[in-house]
Each structure stands twice: as C-alpha cells, then as structure tokens.
Short mmCIF file of C-alpha atoms in Angstrom, two decimals:
data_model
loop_
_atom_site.label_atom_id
_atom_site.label_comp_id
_atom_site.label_asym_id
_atom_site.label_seq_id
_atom_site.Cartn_x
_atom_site.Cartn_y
_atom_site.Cartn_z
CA UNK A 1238 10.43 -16.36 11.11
CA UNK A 1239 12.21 -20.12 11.06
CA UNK A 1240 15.06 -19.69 13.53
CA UNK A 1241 18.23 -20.95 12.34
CA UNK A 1242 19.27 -24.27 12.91
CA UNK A 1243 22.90 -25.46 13.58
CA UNK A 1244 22.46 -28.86 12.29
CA UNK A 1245 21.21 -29.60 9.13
CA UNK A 1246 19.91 -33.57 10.32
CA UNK A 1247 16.69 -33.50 12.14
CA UNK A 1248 16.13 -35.77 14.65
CA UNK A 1249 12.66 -36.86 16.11
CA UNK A 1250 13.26 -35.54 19.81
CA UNK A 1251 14.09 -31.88 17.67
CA UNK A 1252 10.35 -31.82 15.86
CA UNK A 1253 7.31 -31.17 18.13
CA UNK A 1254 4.17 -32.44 16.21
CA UNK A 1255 2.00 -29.74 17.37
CA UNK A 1256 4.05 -27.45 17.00
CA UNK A 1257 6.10 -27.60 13.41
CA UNK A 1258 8.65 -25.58 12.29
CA UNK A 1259 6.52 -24.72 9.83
CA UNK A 1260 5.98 -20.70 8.93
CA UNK A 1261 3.62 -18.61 6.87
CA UNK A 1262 4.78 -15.66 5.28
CA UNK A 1263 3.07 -13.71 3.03
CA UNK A 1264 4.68 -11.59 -0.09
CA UNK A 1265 5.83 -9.61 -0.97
CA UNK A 1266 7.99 -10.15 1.60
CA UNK A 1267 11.40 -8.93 0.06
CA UNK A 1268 12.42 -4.86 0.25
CA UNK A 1269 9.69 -4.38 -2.57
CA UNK A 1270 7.18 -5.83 -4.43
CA UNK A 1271 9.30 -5.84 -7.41
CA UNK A 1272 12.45 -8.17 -5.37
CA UNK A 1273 12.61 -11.52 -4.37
CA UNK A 1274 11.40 -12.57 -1.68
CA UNK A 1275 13.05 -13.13 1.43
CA UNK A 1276 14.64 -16.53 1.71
CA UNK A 1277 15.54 -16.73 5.32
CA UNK A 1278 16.86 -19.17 7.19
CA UNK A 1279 19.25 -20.22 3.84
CA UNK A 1280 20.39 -22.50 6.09
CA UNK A 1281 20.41 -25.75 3.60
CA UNK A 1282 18.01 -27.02 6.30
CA UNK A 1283 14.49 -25.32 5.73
CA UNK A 1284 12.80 -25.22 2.57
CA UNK A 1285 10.85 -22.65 0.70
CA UNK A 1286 7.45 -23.35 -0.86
CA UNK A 1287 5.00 -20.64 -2.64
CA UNK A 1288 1.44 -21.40 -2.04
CA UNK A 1289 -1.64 -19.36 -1.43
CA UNK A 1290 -2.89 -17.25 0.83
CA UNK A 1291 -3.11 -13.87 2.37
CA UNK A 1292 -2.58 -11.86 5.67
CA UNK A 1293 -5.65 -10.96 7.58
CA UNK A 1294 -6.51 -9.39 11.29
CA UNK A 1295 -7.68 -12.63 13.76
CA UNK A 1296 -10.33 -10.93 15.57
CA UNK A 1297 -9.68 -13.40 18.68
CA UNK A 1298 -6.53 -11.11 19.95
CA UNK A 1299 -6.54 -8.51 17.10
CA UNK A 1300 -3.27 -10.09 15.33
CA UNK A 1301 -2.32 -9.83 12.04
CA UNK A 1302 -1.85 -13.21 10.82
CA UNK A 1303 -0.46 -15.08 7.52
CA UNK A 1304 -3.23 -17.69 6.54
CA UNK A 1305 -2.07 -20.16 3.87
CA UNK A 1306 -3.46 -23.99 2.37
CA UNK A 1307 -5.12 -21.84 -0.38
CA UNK A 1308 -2.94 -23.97 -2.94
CA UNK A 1309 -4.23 -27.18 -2.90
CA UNK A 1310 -1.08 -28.82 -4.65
CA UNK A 1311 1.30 -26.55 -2.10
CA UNK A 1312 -0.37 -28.03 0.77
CA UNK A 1313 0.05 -31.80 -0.81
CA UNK A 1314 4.16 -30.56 -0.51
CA UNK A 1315 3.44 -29.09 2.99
CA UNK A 1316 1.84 -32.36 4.21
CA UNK A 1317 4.88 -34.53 2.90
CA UNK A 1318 7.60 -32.17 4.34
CA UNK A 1319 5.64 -32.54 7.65
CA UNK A 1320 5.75 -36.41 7.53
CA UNK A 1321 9.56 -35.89 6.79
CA UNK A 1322 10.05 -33.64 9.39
CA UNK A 1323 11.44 -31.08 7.31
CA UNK A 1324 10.67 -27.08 8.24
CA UNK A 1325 9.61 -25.13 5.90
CA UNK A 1326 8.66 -21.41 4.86
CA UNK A 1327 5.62 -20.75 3.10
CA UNK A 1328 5.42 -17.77 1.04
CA UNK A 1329 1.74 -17.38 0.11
CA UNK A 1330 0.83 -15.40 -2.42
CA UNK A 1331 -2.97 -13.31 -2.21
CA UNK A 1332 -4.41 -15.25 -5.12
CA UNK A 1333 -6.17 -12.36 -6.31
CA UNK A 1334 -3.64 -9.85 -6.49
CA UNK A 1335 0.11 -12.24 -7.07
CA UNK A 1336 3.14 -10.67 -5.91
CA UNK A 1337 5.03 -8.50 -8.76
CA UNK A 1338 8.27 -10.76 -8.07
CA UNK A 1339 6.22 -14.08 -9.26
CA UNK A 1340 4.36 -12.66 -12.06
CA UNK A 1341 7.84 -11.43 -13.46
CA UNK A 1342 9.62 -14.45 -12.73
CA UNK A 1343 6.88 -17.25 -14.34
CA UNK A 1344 5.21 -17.09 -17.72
CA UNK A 1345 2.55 -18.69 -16.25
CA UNK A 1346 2.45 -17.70 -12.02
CA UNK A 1347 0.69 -20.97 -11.21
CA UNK A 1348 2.07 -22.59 -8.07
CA UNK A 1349 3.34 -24.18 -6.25
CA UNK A 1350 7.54 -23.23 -6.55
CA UNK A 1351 9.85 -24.41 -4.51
CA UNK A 1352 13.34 -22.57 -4.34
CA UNK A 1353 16.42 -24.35 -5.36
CA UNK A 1354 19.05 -21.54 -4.50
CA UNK A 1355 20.90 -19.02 -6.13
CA UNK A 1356 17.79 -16.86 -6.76
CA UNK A 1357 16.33 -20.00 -8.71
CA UNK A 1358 12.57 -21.06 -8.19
CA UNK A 1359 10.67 -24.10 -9.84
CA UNK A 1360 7.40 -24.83 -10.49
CA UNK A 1361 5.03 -28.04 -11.54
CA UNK A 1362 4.07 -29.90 -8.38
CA UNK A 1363 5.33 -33.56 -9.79
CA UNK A 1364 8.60 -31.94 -9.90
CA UNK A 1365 8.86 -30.51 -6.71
CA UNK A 1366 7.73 -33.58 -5.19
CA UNK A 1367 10.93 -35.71 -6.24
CA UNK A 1368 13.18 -33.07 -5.49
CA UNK A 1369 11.99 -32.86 -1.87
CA UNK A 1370 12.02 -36.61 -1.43
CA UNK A 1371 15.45 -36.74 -3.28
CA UNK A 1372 16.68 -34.31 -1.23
CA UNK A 1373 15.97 -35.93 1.86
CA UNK A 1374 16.27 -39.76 1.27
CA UNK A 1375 16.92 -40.62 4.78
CA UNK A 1376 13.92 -39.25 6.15
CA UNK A 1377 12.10 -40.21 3.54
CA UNK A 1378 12.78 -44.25 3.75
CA UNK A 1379 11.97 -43.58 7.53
CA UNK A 1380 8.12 -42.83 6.88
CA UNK A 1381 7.52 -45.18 4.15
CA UNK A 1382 7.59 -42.36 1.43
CA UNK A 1383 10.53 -44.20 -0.48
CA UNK A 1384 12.03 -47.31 -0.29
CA UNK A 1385 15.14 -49.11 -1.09
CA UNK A 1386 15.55 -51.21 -3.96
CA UNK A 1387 18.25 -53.28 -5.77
CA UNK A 1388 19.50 -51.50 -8.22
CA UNK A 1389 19.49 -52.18 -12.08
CA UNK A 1390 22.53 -53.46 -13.76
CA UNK A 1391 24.26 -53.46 -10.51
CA UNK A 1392 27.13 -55.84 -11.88
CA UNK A 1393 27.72 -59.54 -10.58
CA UNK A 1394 26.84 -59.81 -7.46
CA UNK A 1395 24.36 -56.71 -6.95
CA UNK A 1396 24.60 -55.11 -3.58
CA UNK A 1397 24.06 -52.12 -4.96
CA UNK A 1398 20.78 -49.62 -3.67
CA UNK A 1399 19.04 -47.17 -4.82
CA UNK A 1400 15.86 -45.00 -2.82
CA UNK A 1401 12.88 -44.91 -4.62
CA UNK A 1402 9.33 -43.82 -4.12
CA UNK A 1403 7.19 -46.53 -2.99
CA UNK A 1404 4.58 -47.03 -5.61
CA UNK A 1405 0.81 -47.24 -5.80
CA UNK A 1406 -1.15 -49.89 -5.88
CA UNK A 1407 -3.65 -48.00 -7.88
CA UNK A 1408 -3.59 -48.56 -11.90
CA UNK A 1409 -1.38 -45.85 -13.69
CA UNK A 1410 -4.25 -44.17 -15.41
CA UNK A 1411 -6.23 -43.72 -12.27
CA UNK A 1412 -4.59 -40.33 -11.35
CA UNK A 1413 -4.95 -38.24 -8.11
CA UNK A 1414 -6.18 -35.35 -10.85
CA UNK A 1415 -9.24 -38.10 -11.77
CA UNK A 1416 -10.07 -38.06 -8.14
CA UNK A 1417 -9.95 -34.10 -7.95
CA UNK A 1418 -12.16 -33.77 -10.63
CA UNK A 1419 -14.89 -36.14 -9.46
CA UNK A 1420 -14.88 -34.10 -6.40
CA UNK A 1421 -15.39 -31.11 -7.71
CA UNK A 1422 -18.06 -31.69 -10.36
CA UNK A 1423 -19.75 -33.10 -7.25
CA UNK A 1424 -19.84 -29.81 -5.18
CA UNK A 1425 -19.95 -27.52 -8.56
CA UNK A 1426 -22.98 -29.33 -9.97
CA UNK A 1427 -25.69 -27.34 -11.08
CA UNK A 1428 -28.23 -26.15 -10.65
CA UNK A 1429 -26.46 -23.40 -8.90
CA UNK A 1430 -27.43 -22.29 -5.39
CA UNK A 1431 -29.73 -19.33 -5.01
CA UNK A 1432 -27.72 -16.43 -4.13
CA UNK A 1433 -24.62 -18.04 -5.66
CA UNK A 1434 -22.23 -16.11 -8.19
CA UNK A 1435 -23.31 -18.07 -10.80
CA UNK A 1436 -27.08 -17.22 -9.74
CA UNK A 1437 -26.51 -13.40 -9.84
CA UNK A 1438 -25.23 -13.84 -13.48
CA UNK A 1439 -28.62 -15.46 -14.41
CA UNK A 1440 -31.07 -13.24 -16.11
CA UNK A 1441 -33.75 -12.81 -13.97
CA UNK A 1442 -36.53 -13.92 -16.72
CA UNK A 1443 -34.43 -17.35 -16.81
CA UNK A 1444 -34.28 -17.14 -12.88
CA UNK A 1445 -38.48 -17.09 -12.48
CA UNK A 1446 -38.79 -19.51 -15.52
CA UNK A 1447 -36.66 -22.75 -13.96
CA UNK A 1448 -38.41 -24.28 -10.75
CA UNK A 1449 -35.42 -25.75 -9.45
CA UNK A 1450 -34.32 -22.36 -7.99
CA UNK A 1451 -37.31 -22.36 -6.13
CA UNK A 1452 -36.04 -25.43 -4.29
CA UNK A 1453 -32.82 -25.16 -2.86
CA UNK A 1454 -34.05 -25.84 0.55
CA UNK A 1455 -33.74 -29.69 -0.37
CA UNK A 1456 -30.26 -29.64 -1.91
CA UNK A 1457 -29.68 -32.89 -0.32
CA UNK A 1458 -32.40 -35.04 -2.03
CA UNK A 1459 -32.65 -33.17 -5.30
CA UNK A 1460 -32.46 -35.00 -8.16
CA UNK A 1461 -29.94 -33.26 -9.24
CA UNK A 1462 -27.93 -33.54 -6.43
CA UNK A 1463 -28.62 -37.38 -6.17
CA UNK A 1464 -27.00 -37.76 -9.48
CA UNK A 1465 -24.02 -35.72 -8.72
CA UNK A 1466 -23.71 -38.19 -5.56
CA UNK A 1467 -24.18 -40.95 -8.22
CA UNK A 1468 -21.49 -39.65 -10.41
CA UNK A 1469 -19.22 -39.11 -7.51
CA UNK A 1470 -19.95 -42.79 -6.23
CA UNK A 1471 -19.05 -44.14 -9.52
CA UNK A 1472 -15.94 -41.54 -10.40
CA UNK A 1473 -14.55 -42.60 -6.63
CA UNK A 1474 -15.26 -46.44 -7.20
CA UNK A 1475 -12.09 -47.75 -8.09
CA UNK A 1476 -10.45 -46.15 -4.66
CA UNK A 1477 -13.57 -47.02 -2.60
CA UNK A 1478 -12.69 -50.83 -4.01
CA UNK A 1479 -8.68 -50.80 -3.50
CA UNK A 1480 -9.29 -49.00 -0.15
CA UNK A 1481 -11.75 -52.38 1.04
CA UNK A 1482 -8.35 -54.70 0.61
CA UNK A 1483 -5.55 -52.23 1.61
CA UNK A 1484 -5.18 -49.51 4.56
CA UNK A 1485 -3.58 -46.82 1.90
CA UNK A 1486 -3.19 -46.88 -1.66
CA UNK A 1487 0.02 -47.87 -1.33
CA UNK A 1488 -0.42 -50.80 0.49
CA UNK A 1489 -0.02 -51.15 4.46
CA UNK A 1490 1.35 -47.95 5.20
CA UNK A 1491 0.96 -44.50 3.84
CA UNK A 1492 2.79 -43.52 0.63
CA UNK A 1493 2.61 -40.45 -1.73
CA UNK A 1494 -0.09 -41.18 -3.49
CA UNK A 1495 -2.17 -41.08 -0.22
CA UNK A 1496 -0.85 -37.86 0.18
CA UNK A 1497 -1.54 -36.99 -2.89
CA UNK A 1498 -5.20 -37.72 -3.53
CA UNK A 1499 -5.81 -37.06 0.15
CA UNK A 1500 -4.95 -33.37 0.55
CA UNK A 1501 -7.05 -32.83 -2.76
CA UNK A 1502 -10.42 -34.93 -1.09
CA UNK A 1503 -10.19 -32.83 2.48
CA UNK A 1504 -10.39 -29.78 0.64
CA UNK A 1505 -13.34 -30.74 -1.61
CA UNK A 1506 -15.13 -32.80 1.20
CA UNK A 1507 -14.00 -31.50 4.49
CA UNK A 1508 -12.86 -27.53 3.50
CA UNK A 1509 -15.78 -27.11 0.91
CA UNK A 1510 -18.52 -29.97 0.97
CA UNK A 1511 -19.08 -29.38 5.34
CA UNK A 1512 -20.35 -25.97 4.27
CA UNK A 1513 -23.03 -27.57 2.47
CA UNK A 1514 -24.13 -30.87 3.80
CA UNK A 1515 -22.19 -32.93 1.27
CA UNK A 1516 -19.70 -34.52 2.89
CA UNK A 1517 -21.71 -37.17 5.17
CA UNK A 1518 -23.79 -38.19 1.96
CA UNK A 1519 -20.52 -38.68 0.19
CA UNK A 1520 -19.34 -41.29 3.01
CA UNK A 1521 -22.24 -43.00 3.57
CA UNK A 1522 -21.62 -44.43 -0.26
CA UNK A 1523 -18.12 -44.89 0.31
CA UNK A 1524 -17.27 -46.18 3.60
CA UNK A 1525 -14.06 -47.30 2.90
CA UNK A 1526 -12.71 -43.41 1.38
CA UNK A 1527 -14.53 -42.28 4.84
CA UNK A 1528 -12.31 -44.57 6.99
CA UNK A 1529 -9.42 -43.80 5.00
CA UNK A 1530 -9.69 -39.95 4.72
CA UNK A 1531 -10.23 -40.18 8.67
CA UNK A 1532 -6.79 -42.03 8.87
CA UNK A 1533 -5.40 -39.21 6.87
CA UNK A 1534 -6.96 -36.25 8.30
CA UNK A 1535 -5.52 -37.68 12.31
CA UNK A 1536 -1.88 -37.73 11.08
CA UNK A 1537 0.46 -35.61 12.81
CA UNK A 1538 1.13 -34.45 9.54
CA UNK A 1539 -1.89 -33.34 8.09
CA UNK A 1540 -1.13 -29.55 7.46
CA UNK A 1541 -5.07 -28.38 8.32
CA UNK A 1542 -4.05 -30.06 12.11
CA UNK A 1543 -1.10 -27.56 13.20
CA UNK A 1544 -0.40 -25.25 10.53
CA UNK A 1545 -3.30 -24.10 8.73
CA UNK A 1546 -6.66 -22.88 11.66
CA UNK A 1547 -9.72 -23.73 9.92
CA UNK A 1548 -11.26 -20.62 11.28
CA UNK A 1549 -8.91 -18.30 9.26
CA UNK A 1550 -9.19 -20.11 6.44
CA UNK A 1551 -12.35 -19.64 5.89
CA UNK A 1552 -12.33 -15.91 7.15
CA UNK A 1553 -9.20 -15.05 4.62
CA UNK A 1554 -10.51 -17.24 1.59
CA UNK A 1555 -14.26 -16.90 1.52
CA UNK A 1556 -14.85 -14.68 -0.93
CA UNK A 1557 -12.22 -15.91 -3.17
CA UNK A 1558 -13.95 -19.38 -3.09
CA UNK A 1559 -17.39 -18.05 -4.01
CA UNK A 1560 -15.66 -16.97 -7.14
CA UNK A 1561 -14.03 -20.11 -7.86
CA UNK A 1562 -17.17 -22.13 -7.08
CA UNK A 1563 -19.81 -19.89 -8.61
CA UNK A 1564 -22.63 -22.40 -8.22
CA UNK A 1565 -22.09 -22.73 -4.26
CA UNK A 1566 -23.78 -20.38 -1.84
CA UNK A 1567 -21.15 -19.62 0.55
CA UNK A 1568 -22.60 -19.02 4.19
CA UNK A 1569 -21.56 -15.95 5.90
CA UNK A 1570 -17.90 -16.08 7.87
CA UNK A 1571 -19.93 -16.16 11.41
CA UNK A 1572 -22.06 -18.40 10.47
CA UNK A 1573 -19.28 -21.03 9.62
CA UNK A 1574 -16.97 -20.21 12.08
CA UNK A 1575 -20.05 -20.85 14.92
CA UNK A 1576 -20.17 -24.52 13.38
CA UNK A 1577 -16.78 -24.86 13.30
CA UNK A 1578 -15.82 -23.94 16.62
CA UNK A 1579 -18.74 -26.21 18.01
#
C-alpha cells in the first residue's frame, strides 16, 4: 500500500523514477465483494484509478502479485500521472470476472474510473483526463502537458491566465481512436491463425476447403498480411507525415495527445504485434512512428518501464487476449517469456 504522505506538493527530489509511488491493487479489495473498495491513502495527495488486471503467483520467488496495464485507456491516465509525478493506486479489476462493487455502481462497468471522494467514482477516459490535469495545474505546466494562456475577455489591460492543455498539431478529426483502430485491424486481420480461437470455431469442412490455413508458416509475406501492412501504412500516414516535421504531435515536446495515441500503439505493436513478427514490418514503413514510439517507450514515465513487468503481463493476461483477438495464435507463456527475457 501507498504510504501516507505529509505534504500534499511533490517535489522532484521526493519521486524516484524507477521506483514510482505507483501501486497495484486488485479488487475486491474492500471488506467484501459487495463494498467499496478500499481508498487508502485519502490523503488528497494520491489518486485512485480502476483499470484491469488480476493477481497471479510470480513463479520467480513464489509471490502473489497484482499485475495491471490490462486497460489500455487506464494506462494512458497511469502514464500522464507518472509524467506529473503524481502517486497513484490502481485498483484492477479481473476483466473476466468484475468486482460486484463496480458492476453495481456503473450501468455500463467499462473503465477506466477515477475516484472523486465521498464514495463518488467517474468514468469516460476524456473526462478523467481533465480532471487529473485540472487538478494538478502546477505540475502539469512543468512537463509541457498544459500551458498558460491569456485569458479571454480578460478586461483592459489583460494580465489575466488561465492553464490549458497544450494542443495537437494533428487535425481535429484525426483521433487517437483512428489510430487504435488501424492498429488493430492490422494484427486482427484474417485469415485467422491456425490454432487461433477464431480457427477452432471454423467448421472443419470450411477448415480443409480454404488453402490459406495451410500456410501460416509465411504470415509475414502473405498476401493477406501484406495488405493489412498496406492498410496500416495508409491508416497511420497522416502521423507518419506530421511526425517527419515535428518530434511529438504536439510540437517540440511531448503533450497529451502523444500520450494518448502512444500508450494505445505499444500495446498493439510492442504488447501484441512482438508476439507475432509484426511490429518490425510495421516500422520499416513508418520510420518516423518507429523513432517516435522509441522516444515514448524510453520515458521515465512510460508505465510498461517501472510499473507494469512485461513478463507478468503476459503470464496474467494471455488467455484473456486470445479471446479478445480470436484470429491471433497466442504462443505459450514460456515460450514468450524466453524471448522476452533475452
């Protein structure tokens, strides 16, 4: 658990990097499934995000151990509250079986929430991403997540400031959600894998009649696969272009929409794609998204660096994956976590 803190401003000399006062607990984690959850340290200090996950044994020292970064738009708050310095609790939900307390509380138990005090939770990740930014103005002007501007009808003379989010330079219509979805029509496109989900739900008859099941040996250069690359290529185009003039898609420094689209991308390309061969394919047709997702992925801040092991992710959320991406066959849990640990 977050200790408490005395202070409620964070100074730089009080955060380690590598080691963030950042904590993963899974739920239920009140006195039963039915009650809230425990919201300790209510400290007006550390803040409390629901996410994904679940608690599993870590067969290096035979620990049980909360593994979250199973929400992908959780982890997009995680990464920002890490730039900010900001601790935080994580209270991951197992995706497959959602704490009583949540399903009660939510007509739809979709995460993330973030809890705004007296028993009060919130969901929809736009939302949660101004009031964690609002909330912490200060730090957030400090690491180029806001800025300050003149304000609006300030009177004669101005003078008057207000902190806003620094903007994109992408066009409004190109969303973060556009990039998401090119990603994952990319690693979901079919023909499905042999052995996949979506391969077991084949009738066999269909199975024996379509030769490209015979050939999964050559995902790589399919042609199928070469025009999901294609697709991808073009999908990812207007970032690969912007990302040629500027360091980060908002501008010179990193801003939310980085954050945003980038936390999205690992998971699709780094998380998912690596267990297939798809990621190095990907860059190699966008060398500018390579360079910039690199950029990304080295922050400090990036929440797969210190807070999330790759290892146990993979261990805890296999199986749920295969399920979510029927058409990929996932490799067994050894078999990744050799390559990973290479």
């Amino acid at each position: 658990r977050l200790k408490r803190f005395q202070s409620q401003k964070h100074e730089s000399l009080e955060w380690d990097p590598a080691h963030p006062r950042a904590v993963v607990l899974c739920e239920p984690s009140g006195p039963s499934a039915e009650s809230g959850p425990s919201v300790e340290p209510d400290d007006g200090c550390t803040v409390h995000l629901v996410g994904l996950g679940r608690a599993i044994i870590d067969p290096r020292d035979g620990a049980l151990k909360a593994v979250g970064g199973a929400c992908t738009f959780g982890t997009t708050v995680e990464m920002l509250l890490l730039e900010m310095q900001v601790p935080y609790v994580l209270h991951a939900l197992d995706p497959d079986a959602k704490a009583a307390w949540y399903v009660d509380m939510f007509e739809k138990a979709f995460t993330p929430a973030l809890y705004v005090g007296g028993g009060v939770w919130m969901q929809e990740t736009a939302d949660i991403v101004a009031k964690v930014l609002a909330d912490h103005p200060e730090r957030a002007v400090q690491t180029g997540l806001s800025e300050r501007v003149q304000k609006e009808g300030g009177g004669e003379g101005g003078g008057i400031e207000e902190v806003r989010v620094r903007p994109s330079l992408l066009p409004a219509d190109y969303t973060p959600m556009s990039n998401l979805l090119a990603g994952w029509y990319y690693c979901a496109y079919e023909p499905c894998d042999v052995g996949s989900e979506a391969y077991k739900a084949i009738e066999e008859a269909e199975r024996e009649a379509d030769s490209e099941y015979g050939q999964q040996a050559g995902r790589c250069t399919s042609a199928a696969f070469t025009a999901a690359l294609d697709t991808l290529v073009e999908k990812l185009g207007v970032l690969e272009e912007h990302l040629g003039r500027h360091a980060y898609c908002c501008g010179e420094r990193m801003g939310v929409d980085d954050v945003m689209r980038f936390v999205v991308l690992q998971i699709l390309f780094t998380n998912l794609g690596e267990l297939w061969g798809m990621k190095a394919p990907a860059y190699a047709r966008l060398p500018h998204v390579a360079r910039w997702m690199g950029d990304m992925a080295a922050k400090d801040s990036n929440p797969f660096k210190y807070v999330h092991d790759g290892e146990m992710y993979y261990r805890a959320l296999r199986d749920w994956w295969s399920k979510k991406m029927p058409q990929r066959l996932f490799p067994e849990v050894e078999q990744e976590v050799s390559r990973l640990r290479l």
